[in-house]
PDB file of C-alpha atoms and ligand atoms in Angstrom:
ATOM      1  CA  MET A  60     -53.554  35.599 -12.975  1.00  0.00           C
ATOM      2  CA  LYS A  61     -53.429  31.839 -13.003  1.00  0.00           C
ATOM      3  CA  PHE A  62     -53.294  31.926 -16.793  1.00  0.00           C
ATOM      4  CA  ALA A  63     -50.501  34.495 -16.764  1.00  0.00           C
ATOM      5  CA  LEU A  64     -48.539  32.384 -14.328  1.00  0.00           C
ATOM      6  CA  SER A  65     -48.856  29.260 -16.437  1.00  0.00           C
ATOM      7  CA  ILE A  66     -47.699  31.228 -19.485  1.00  0.00           C
ATOM      8  CA  ILE A  67     -44.678  32.336 -17.505  1.00  0.00           C
ATOM      9  CA  GLY A  68     -44.097  28.744 -16.402  1.00  0.00           C
ATOM     10  CA  ALA A  69     -44.330  27.489 -19.969  1.00  0.00           C
ATOM     11  CA  LEU A  70     -41.917  30.171 -21.153  1.00  0.00           C
ATOM     12  CA  ALA A  71     -39.456  29.320 -18.407  1.00  0.00           C
ATOM     13  CA  LEU A  72     -39.656  25.675 -19.405  1.00  0.00           C
ATOM     14  CA  LEU A  73     -39.095  26.512 -23.068  1.00  0.00           C
ATOM     15  CA  ILE A  74     -36.145  28.679 -22.207  1.00  0.00           C
ATOM     16  CA  SER A  75     -34.555  26.033 -20.014  1.00  0.00           C
ATOM     17  CA  VAL A  76     -35.135  23.298 -22.611  1.00  0.00           C
ATOM     18  CA  GLY A  77     -33.743  25.528 -25.352  1.00  0.00           C
ATOM     19  CA  HIS A  78     -30.838  26.278 -23.111  1.00  0.00           C
ATOM     20  CA  SER A  79     -29.896  22.693 -22.429  1.00  0.00           C
ATOM     21  CA  LEU A  80     -30.369  21.734 -26.090  1.00  0.00           C
ATOM     22  CA  ALA A  81     -28.219  24.596 -27.260  1.00  0.00           C
ATOM     23  CA  PHE A  82     -25.335  23.861 -24.934  1.00  0.00           C
ATOM     24  CA  ALA A  83     -25.859  20.473 -23.280  1.00  0.00           C
ATOM     25  CA  ASP A  84     -23.736  21.998 -20.549  1.00  0.00           C
ATOM     26  CA  GLY A  85     -24.880  21.694 -16.943  1.00  0.00           C
ATOM     27  CA  SER A  86     -23.262  25.050 -16.204  1.00  0.00           C
ATOM     28  CA  GLY A  87     -24.987  26.849 -19.093  1.00  0.00           C
ATOM     29  CA  ASP A  88     -23.472  28.899 -21.897  1.00  0.00           C
ATOM     30  CA  PRO A  89     -19.699  28.261 -21.798  1.00  0.00           C
ATOM     31  CA  ALA A  90     -18.755  31.424 -23.710  1.00  0.00           C
ATOM     32  CA  ALA A  91     -15.861  33.159 -21.941  1.00  0.00           C
ATOM     33  CA  VAL A  92     -16.811  36.736 -21.062  1.00  0.00           C
ATOM     34  CA  LYS A  93     -14.442  37.841 -18.325  1.00  0.00           C
ATOM     35  CA  GLN A  94     -11.015  37.018 -17.049  1.00  0.00           C
ATOM     36  CA  THR A  95      -9.355  37.240 -13.634  1.00  0.00           C
ATOM     37  CA  ASN A  96      -5.647  36.421 -13.366  1.00  0.00           C
ATOM     38  CA  GLY A  97      -5.835  34.443 -16.591  1.00  0.00           C
ATOM     39  CA  GLU A  98      -8.828  32.343 -15.541  1.00  0.00           C
ATOM     40  CA  TRP A  99     -11.870  32.787 -17.768  1.00  0.00           C
ATOM     41  CA  TYR A 100     -15.476  32.889 -16.550  1.00  0.00           C
ATOM     42  CA  ASP A 101     -18.802  32.601 -18.344  1.00  0.00           C
ATOM     43  CA  LYS A 102     -21.578  35.126 -17.903  1.00  0.00           C
ATOM     44  CA  ALA A 103     -22.965  33.210 -14.898  1.00  0.00           C
ATOM     45  CA  GLY A 104     -19.551  33.390 -13.207  1.00  0.00           C
ATOM     46  CA  ASN A 105     -18.606  29.728 -13.715  1.00  0.00           C
ATOM     47  CA  PRO A 106     -15.027  28.887 -14.711  1.00  0.00           C
ATOM     48  CA  THR A 107     -14.744  28.209 -18.424  1.00  0.00           C
ATOM     49  CA  PHE A 108     -12.301  27.589 -21.270  1.00  0.00           C
ATOM     50  CA  LYS A 109     -11.201  29.894 -24.051  1.00  0.00           C
ATOM     51  CA  ILE A 110     -10.001  28.172 -27.174  1.00  0.00           C
ATOM     52  CA  GLU A 111      -8.903  30.178 -30.195  1.00  0.00           C
ATOM     53  CA  LYS A 112      -9.861  29.287 -33.769  1.00  0.00           C
ATOM     54  CA  ASP A 113      -6.363  27.910 -34.390  1.00  0.00           C
ATOM     55  CA  GLY A 114      -6.789  25.529 -31.420  1.00  0.00           C
ATOM     56  CA  THR A 115      -4.678  27.457 -28.916  1.00  0.00           C
ATOM     57  CA  VAL A 116      -6.073  26.739 -25.451  1.00  0.00           C
ATOM     58  CA  ASP A 117      -5.943  29.036 -22.443  1.00  0.00           C
ATOM     59  CA  TRP A 118      -3.490  28.273 -19.656  1.00  0.00           C
ATOM     60  CA  TYR A 119      -6.084  26.838 -17.256  1.00  0.00           C
ATOM     61  CA  THR A 120      -7.301  24.333 -19.822  1.00  0.00           C
ATOM     62  CA  SER A 121      -3.767  23.020 -20.255  1.00  0.00           C
ATOM     63  CA  VAL A 122      -3.131  22.885 -16.491  1.00  0.00           C
ATOM     64  CA  GLY A 123      -6.422  21.037 -16.155  1.00  0.00           C
ATOM     65  CA  TYR A 124      -5.334  18.481 -18.736  1.00  0.00           C
ATOM     66  CA  LEU A 125      -2.148  17.761 -16.764  1.00  0.00           C
ATOM     67  CA  GLN A 126      -3.844  17.701 -13.356  1.00  0.00           C
ATOM     68  CA  TYR A 127      -6.662  15.508 -14.612  1.00  0.00           C
ATOM     69  CA  GLY A 128      -3.985  13.112 -15.835  1.00  0.00           C
ATOM     70  CA  ALA A 129      -2.208  13.184 -12.484  1.00  0.00           C
ATOM     71  CA  ASN A 130      -5.228  12.813 -10.186  1.00  0.00           C
ATOM     72  CA  CYS A 131      -8.329  11.542 -11.949  1.00  0.00           C
ATOM     73  CA  MET A 132      -7.380   9.563 -15.033  1.00  0.00           C
ATOM     74  CA  VAL A 133      -6.440   6.427 -13.108  1.00  0.00           C
ATOM     75  CA  CYS A 134     -10.159   5.862 -12.481  1.00  0.00           C
ATOM     76  CA  HIS A 135     -11.983   8.085 -14.990  1.00  0.00           C
ATOM     77  CA  GLY A 136      -9.876   7.045 -17.963  1.00  0.00           C
ATOM     78  CA  PRO A 137      -7.940   9.001 -20.611  1.00  0.00           C
ATOM     79  CA  ASP A 138      -9.547  12.222 -21.899  1.00  0.00           C
ATOM     80  CA  GLY A 139     -12.324  12.081 -19.294  1.00  0.00           C
ATOM     81  CA  LEU A 140     -14.038   9.289 -21.194  1.00  0.00           C
ATOM     82  CA  GLY A 141     -14.659   6.938 -18.266  1.00  0.00           C
ATOM     83  CA  SER A 142     -13.640   3.376 -17.456  1.00  0.00           C
ATOM     84  CA  SER A 143     -15.319   0.199 -16.322  1.00  0.00           C
ATOM     85  CA  TYR A 144     -14.939   1.546 -12.782  1.00  0.00           C
ATOM     86  CA  ALA A 145     -15.742   5.274 -12.913  1.00  0.00           C
ATOM     87  CA  PRO A 146     -18.131   7.361 -15.024  1.00  0.00           C
ATOM     88  CA  ASN A 147     -17.406   9.302 -18.205  1.00  0.00           C
ATOM     89  CA  LEU A 148     -17.050  12.876 -16.944  1.00  0.00           C
ATOM     90  CA  THR A 149     -17.516  14.390 -20.392  1.00  0.00           C
ATOM     91  CA  ASN A 150     -21.073  12.994 -20.124  1.00  0.00           C
ATOM     92  CA  SER A 151     -21.537  14.028 -16.502  1.00  0.00           C
ATOM     93  CA  LEU A 152     -20.811  17.683 -17.242  1.00  0.00           C
ATOM     94  CA  LYS A 153     -23.541  17.838 -19.869  1.00  0.00           C
ATOM     95  CA  THR A 154     -26.020  18.001 -16.986  1.00  0.00           C
ATOM     96  CA  MET A 155     -23.903  18.640 -13.890  1.00  0.00           C
ATOM     97  CA  SER A 156     -23.271  22.237 -12.843  1.00  0.00           C
ATOM     98  CA  TYR A 157     -19.971  23.640 -11.620  1.00  0.00           C
ATOM     99  CA  ALA A 158     -21.345  23.767  -8.053  1.00  0.00           C
ATOM    100  CA  GLU A 159     -22.403  20.108  -8.179  1.00  0.00           C
ATOM    101  CA  PHE A 160     -19.045  19.082  -9.630  1.00  0.00           C
ATOM    102  CA  TYR A 161     -17.224  21.035  -6.944  1.00  0.00           C
ATOM    103  CA  GLY A 162     -19.290  19.467  -4.158  1.00  0.00           C
ATOM    104  CA  ILE A 163     -18.701  15.908  -5.375  1.00  0.00           C
ATOM    105  CA  VAL A 164     -14.955  16.360  -5.793  1.00  0.00           C
ATOM    106  CA  VAL A 165     -14.593  17.948  -2.363  1.00  0.00           C
ATOM    107  CA  GLY A 166     -16.845  15.523  -0.505  1.00  0.00           C
ATOM    108  CA  GLY A 167     -16.680  12.347  -2.600  1.00  0.00           C
ATOM    109  CA  LYS A 168     -19.506  10.043  -3.621  1.00  0.00           C
ATOM    110  CA  ARG A 169     -20.293   6.425  -2.994  1.00  0.00           C
ATOM    111  CA  ASN A 170     -22.645   4.153  -4.879  1.00  0.00           C
ATOM    112  CA  VAL A 171     -23.189   0.866  -3.089  1.00  0.00           C
ATOM    113  CA  SER A 172     -25.451  -1.833  -4.424  1.00  0.00           C
ATOM    114  CA  ALA A 173     -25.555  -5.609  -4.323  1.00  0.00           C
ATOM    115  CA  SER A 174     -23.426  -5.850  -7.445  1.00  0.00           C
ATOM    116  CA  GLN A 175     -20.970  -3.025  -6.924  1.00  0.00           C
ATOM    117  CA  ASP A 176     -19.292  -0.670  -4.495  1.00  0.00           C
ATOM    118  CA  LEU A 177     -18.088   2.376  -6.400  1.00  0.00           C
ATOM    119  CA  VAL A 178     -16.155   4.953  -4.432  1.00  0.00           C
ATOM    120  CA  MET A 179     -15.276   8.437  -5.553  1.00  0.00           C
ATOM    121  CA  PRO A 180     -12.704   9.619  -3.000  1.00  0.00           C
ATOM    122  CA  ALA A 181     -13.140  12.984  -1.220  1.00  0.00           C
ATOM    123  CA  TRP A 182     -10.400  15.387  -2.315  1.00  0.00           C
ATOM    124  CA  GLY A 183     -11.167  18.308  -0.015  1.00  0.00           C
ATOM    125  CA  THR A 184      -7.857  18.061   1.844  1.00  0.00           C
ATOM    126  CA  ASN A 185      -5.697  17.224  -1.183  1.00  0.00           C
ATOM    127  CA  LYS A 186      -3.996  20.431  -2.276  1.00  0.00           C
ATOM    128  CA  ASN A 187      -2.869  19.061  -5.635  1.00  0.00           C
ATOM    129  CA  VAL A 188      -6.520  18.655  -6.495  1.00  0.00           C
ATOM    130  CA  MET A 189      -8.030  21.590  -4.619  1.00  0.00           C
ATOM    131  CA  CYS A 190      -5.498  24.133  -5.913  1.00  0.00           C
ATOM    132  CA  HIS A 191      -6.248  22.975  -9.466  1.00  0.00           C
ATOM    133  CA  LEU A 192      -9.934  22.203  -9.205  1.00  0.00           C
ATOM    134  CA  ASP A 193     -11.064  25.049 -11.444  1.00  0.00           C
ATOM    135  CA  ALA A 194      -8.450  24.058 -14.039  1.00  0.00           C
ATOM    136  CA  ILE A 195      -9.624  20.425 -13.972  1.00  0.00           C
ATOM    137  CA  PHE A 196     -13.239  21.563 -14.323  1.00  0.00           C
ATOM    138  CA  ILE A 197     -12.336  23.908 -17.188  1.00  0.00           C
ATOM    139  CA  TYR A 198     -10.500  21.132 -19.027  1.00  0.00           C
ATOM    140  CA  LEU A 199     -13.407  18.688 -18.574  1.00  0.00           C
ATOM    141  CA  ARG A 200     -15.928  21.350 -19.583  1.00  0.00           C
ATOM    142  CA  ALA A 201     -14.032  21.916 -22.828  1.00  0.00           C
ATOM    143  CA  ARG A 202     -13.959  18.163 -23.448  1.00  0.00           C
ATOM    144  CA  SER A 203     -17.660  17.824 -22.597  1.00  0.00           C
ATOM    145  CA  ASP A 204     -18.659  20.682 -24.910  1.00  0.00           C
ATOM    146  CA  GLY A 205     -16.667  19.199 -27.792  1.00  0.00           C
ATOM    147  CA  ALA A 206     -14.419  22.273 -27.867  1.00  0.00           C
ATOM    148  CA  LEU A 207     -11.301  20.207 -27.161  1.00  0.00           C
ATOM    149  CA  GLY A 208     -10.333  16.892 -28.750  1.00  0.00           C
ATOM    150  CA  ARG A 209      -8.603  13.924 -27.178  1.00  0.00           C
ATOM    151  CA  GLY A 210      -4.991  13.988 -26.063  1.00  0.00           C
ATOM    152  CA  ARG A 211      -2.702  16.747 -24.962  1.00  0.00           C
ATOM    153  CA  PRO A 212      -3.565  20.256 -26.202  1.00  0.00           C
ATOM    154  CA  ASN A 213      -0.675  21.069 -28.537  1.00  0.00           C
ATOM    155  CA  LYS A 214      -0.956  24.850 -28.589  1.00  0.00           C
ATOM    156  CA  VAL A 215      -1.141  26.638 -25.257  1.00  0.00           C
ATOM    157  CA  GLY A 216      -1.435  30.364 -24.638  1.00  0.00           C
ATOM    158  CA  PRO A 217       0.967  32.234 -22.359  1.00  0.00           C
ATOM    159  CA  LYS A 218       1.041  31.651 -18.624  1.00  0.00           C
ATOM    160  CA  PRO A 219      -0.925  34.493 -17.012  1.00  0.00           C
ATOM    161  CA  ALA A 220       0.892  36.919 -14.754  1.00  0.00           C
ATOM    162  CA  GLY A 221       0.186  36.024 -11.161  1.00  0.00           C
ATOM    163  CA  PHE A 222      -0.511  32.346 -11.846  1.00  0.00           C
ATOM    164  CA  ASP A 223       2.526  31.030  -9.973  1.00  0.00           C
ATOM    165  CA  LYS A 224       1.901  33.380  -7.087  1.00  0.00           C
ATOM    166  CA  ALA A 225      -1.726  32.292  -6.724  1.00  0.00           C
ATOM    167  CA  GLU A 226      -0.653  28.658  -6.860  1.00  0.00           C
ATOM    168  CA  ASP A 227       2.038  29.193  -4.213  1.00  0.00           C
ATOM    169  CA  GLN A 228      -0.474  30.938  -1.978  1.00  0.00           C
ATOM    170  CA  CYS A 229      -2.885  28.046  -2.333  1.00  0.00           C
ATOM    171  CA  PHE A 230      -0.200  25.518  -1.474  1.00  0.00           C
ATOM    172  CA  GLY A 231       0.786  27.730   1.437  1.00  0.00           C
ATOM    173  CA  ASP A 232       4.457  28.195   0.687  1.00  0.00           C
TER     174      ASP A 232
HETATM  175  C1  HEC B 265     -10.144   5.898  -7.030  1.00  0.00           C
HETATM  176  C2  HEC B 265     -10.868   6.137  -8.255  1.00  0.00           C
HETATM  177  C3  HEC B 265     -11.281   7.576  -8.560  1.00  0.00           C
HETATM  178  C4  HEC B 265     -10.477   8.682  -8.680  1.00  0.00           C
HETATM  179  C5  HEC B 265      -8.964   8.752  -8.542  1.00  0.00           C
HETATM  180  C6  HEC B 265     -11.351   9.779  -9.033  1.00  0.00           C
HETATM  181  N1  HEC B 265     -12.640   9.366  -9.101  1.00  0.00           N
HETATM  182 FE1  HEC B 265     -14.273  10.491  -9.540  1.00  0.00          FE
HETATM  183  N2  HEC B 265     -15.471   8.880  -9.295  1.00  0.00           N
HETATM  184  C7  HEC B 265     -15.045   7.604  -9.032  1.00  0.00           C
HETATM  185  C8  HEC B 265     -16.200   6.707  -8.979  1.00  0.00           C
HETATM  186  C9  HEC B 265     -16.171   5.210  -8.746  1.00  0.00           C
HETATM  187  C10 HEC B 265     -17.334   7.502  -9.201  1.00  0.00           C
HETATM  188  C11 HEC B 265     -18.800   7.065  -9.218  1.00  0.00           C
HETATM  189  C12 HEC B 265     -19.328   7.183  -7.806  1.00  0.00           C
HETATM  190  C13 HEC B 265     -20.800   6.961  -7.723  1.00  0.00           C
HETATM  191  O1  HEC B 265     -21.429   6.630  -8.716  1.00  0.00           O
HETATM  192  O2  HEC B 265     -21.332   7.140  -6.613  1.00  0.00           O
HETATM  193  C14 HEC B 265     -16.844   8.873  -9.407  1.00  0.00           C
HETATM  194  C15 HEC B 265     -17.643   9.951  -9.646  1.00  0.00           C
HETATM  195  C16 HEC B 265     -17.190  11.218  -9.951  1.00  0.00           C
HETATM  196  C17 HEC B 265     -18.041  12.331 -10.277  1.00  0.00           C
HETATM  197  C18 HEC B 265     -19.566  12.287 -10.359  1.00  0.00           C
HETATM  198  C19 HEC B 265     -19.951  11.840 -11.736  1.00  0.00           C
HETATM  199  C20 HEC B 265     -21.430  11.662 -11.922  1.00  0.00           C
HETATM  200  O3  HEC B 265     -21.874  11.652 -13.083  1.00  0.00           O
HETATM  201  O4  HEC B 265     -22.149  11.512 -10.931  1.00  0.00           O
HETATM  202  C21 HEC B 265     -17.228  13.399 -10.531  1.00  0.00           C
HETATM  203  C22 HEC B 265     -17.655  14.803 -10.926  1.00  0.00           C
HETATM  204  C23 HEC B 265     -15.868  12.958 -10.351  1.00  0.00           C
HETATM  205  N3  HEC B 265     -15.887  11.614  -9.990  1.00  0.00           N
HETATM  206  C24 HEC B 265     -14.762  13.745 -10.543  1.00  0.00           C
HETATM  207  C25 HEC B 265     -13.455  13.318 -10.297  1.00  0.00           C
HETATM  208  C26 HEC B 265     -12.297  14.185 -10.421  1.00  0.00           C
HETATM  209  C27 HEC B 265     -12.325  15.611 -10.891  1.00  0.00           C
HETATM  210  C28 HEC B 265     -11.220  13.440 -10.054  1.00  0.00           C
HETATM  211  C29 HEC B 265      -9.780  13.879  -9.964  1.00  0.00           C
HETATM  212  C30 HEC B 265      -9.535  14.994  -9.056  1.00  0.00           C
HETATM  213  C31 HEC B 265     -11.709  12.111  -9.699  1.00  0.00           C
HETATM  214  N4  HEC B 265     -13.050  12.081  -9.866  1.00  0.00           N
HETATM  215  C32 HEC B 265     -10.904  11.079  -9.272  1.00  0.00           C
HETATM  216  C33 HEC B 265     -13.743   7.188  -8.836  1.00  0.00           C
HETATM  217  C34 HEC B 265     -12.642   8.012  -8.829  1.00  0.00           C
END
């Protein structure tokens, strides 16, 4: 029994190591398997990108690019690559899951030491961020996985039906 359990443990370890090596994505395999109102999800149910062979990105990825630029870039730098003040989020997402990302953006994070006082603001009451949080995550996930290069995506797929309505509902107007 003990032996069987340690075999299972070793297998689980191998699988998780293989997993992180294969994807280096804290949310696991980013392959898009299902879609709801134009937003793609991976097989674990995490928001993800869908980028065609010709480089056309899905609508959420392009919204995420714009909203990242409007809300996060001032500290985290162009293309998610970090600055002297705030971390490179394309690195962070290699190990950080969607749930962890979500929690930090909603609640903020503060790293105080003798030499620095770094503050990640809490965005939980900011609708511009909260109504676009999945899009921002999706954009950064694509950047982190190397599926999307630097700069503005130049080919964008059609806006999904229902997108504007969902956005209006979120903003409450
Ligand atoms: C005012 C500057 C500022 C803005 C604007 C900002 N951040 Fe941050 N963010 C930080 C700092 C500083 C840290 C590091 C905090 C720490 O180490 O405790 C951080 C940390 C993070 C982390 C954790 C990274 C890690 O590896 O631990 C995530 C995720 C994050 N920010 C996402 C975002 C997103 C998404 C936005 C836009 C909605 C955003 N941030 C806007 C300053 C900012």
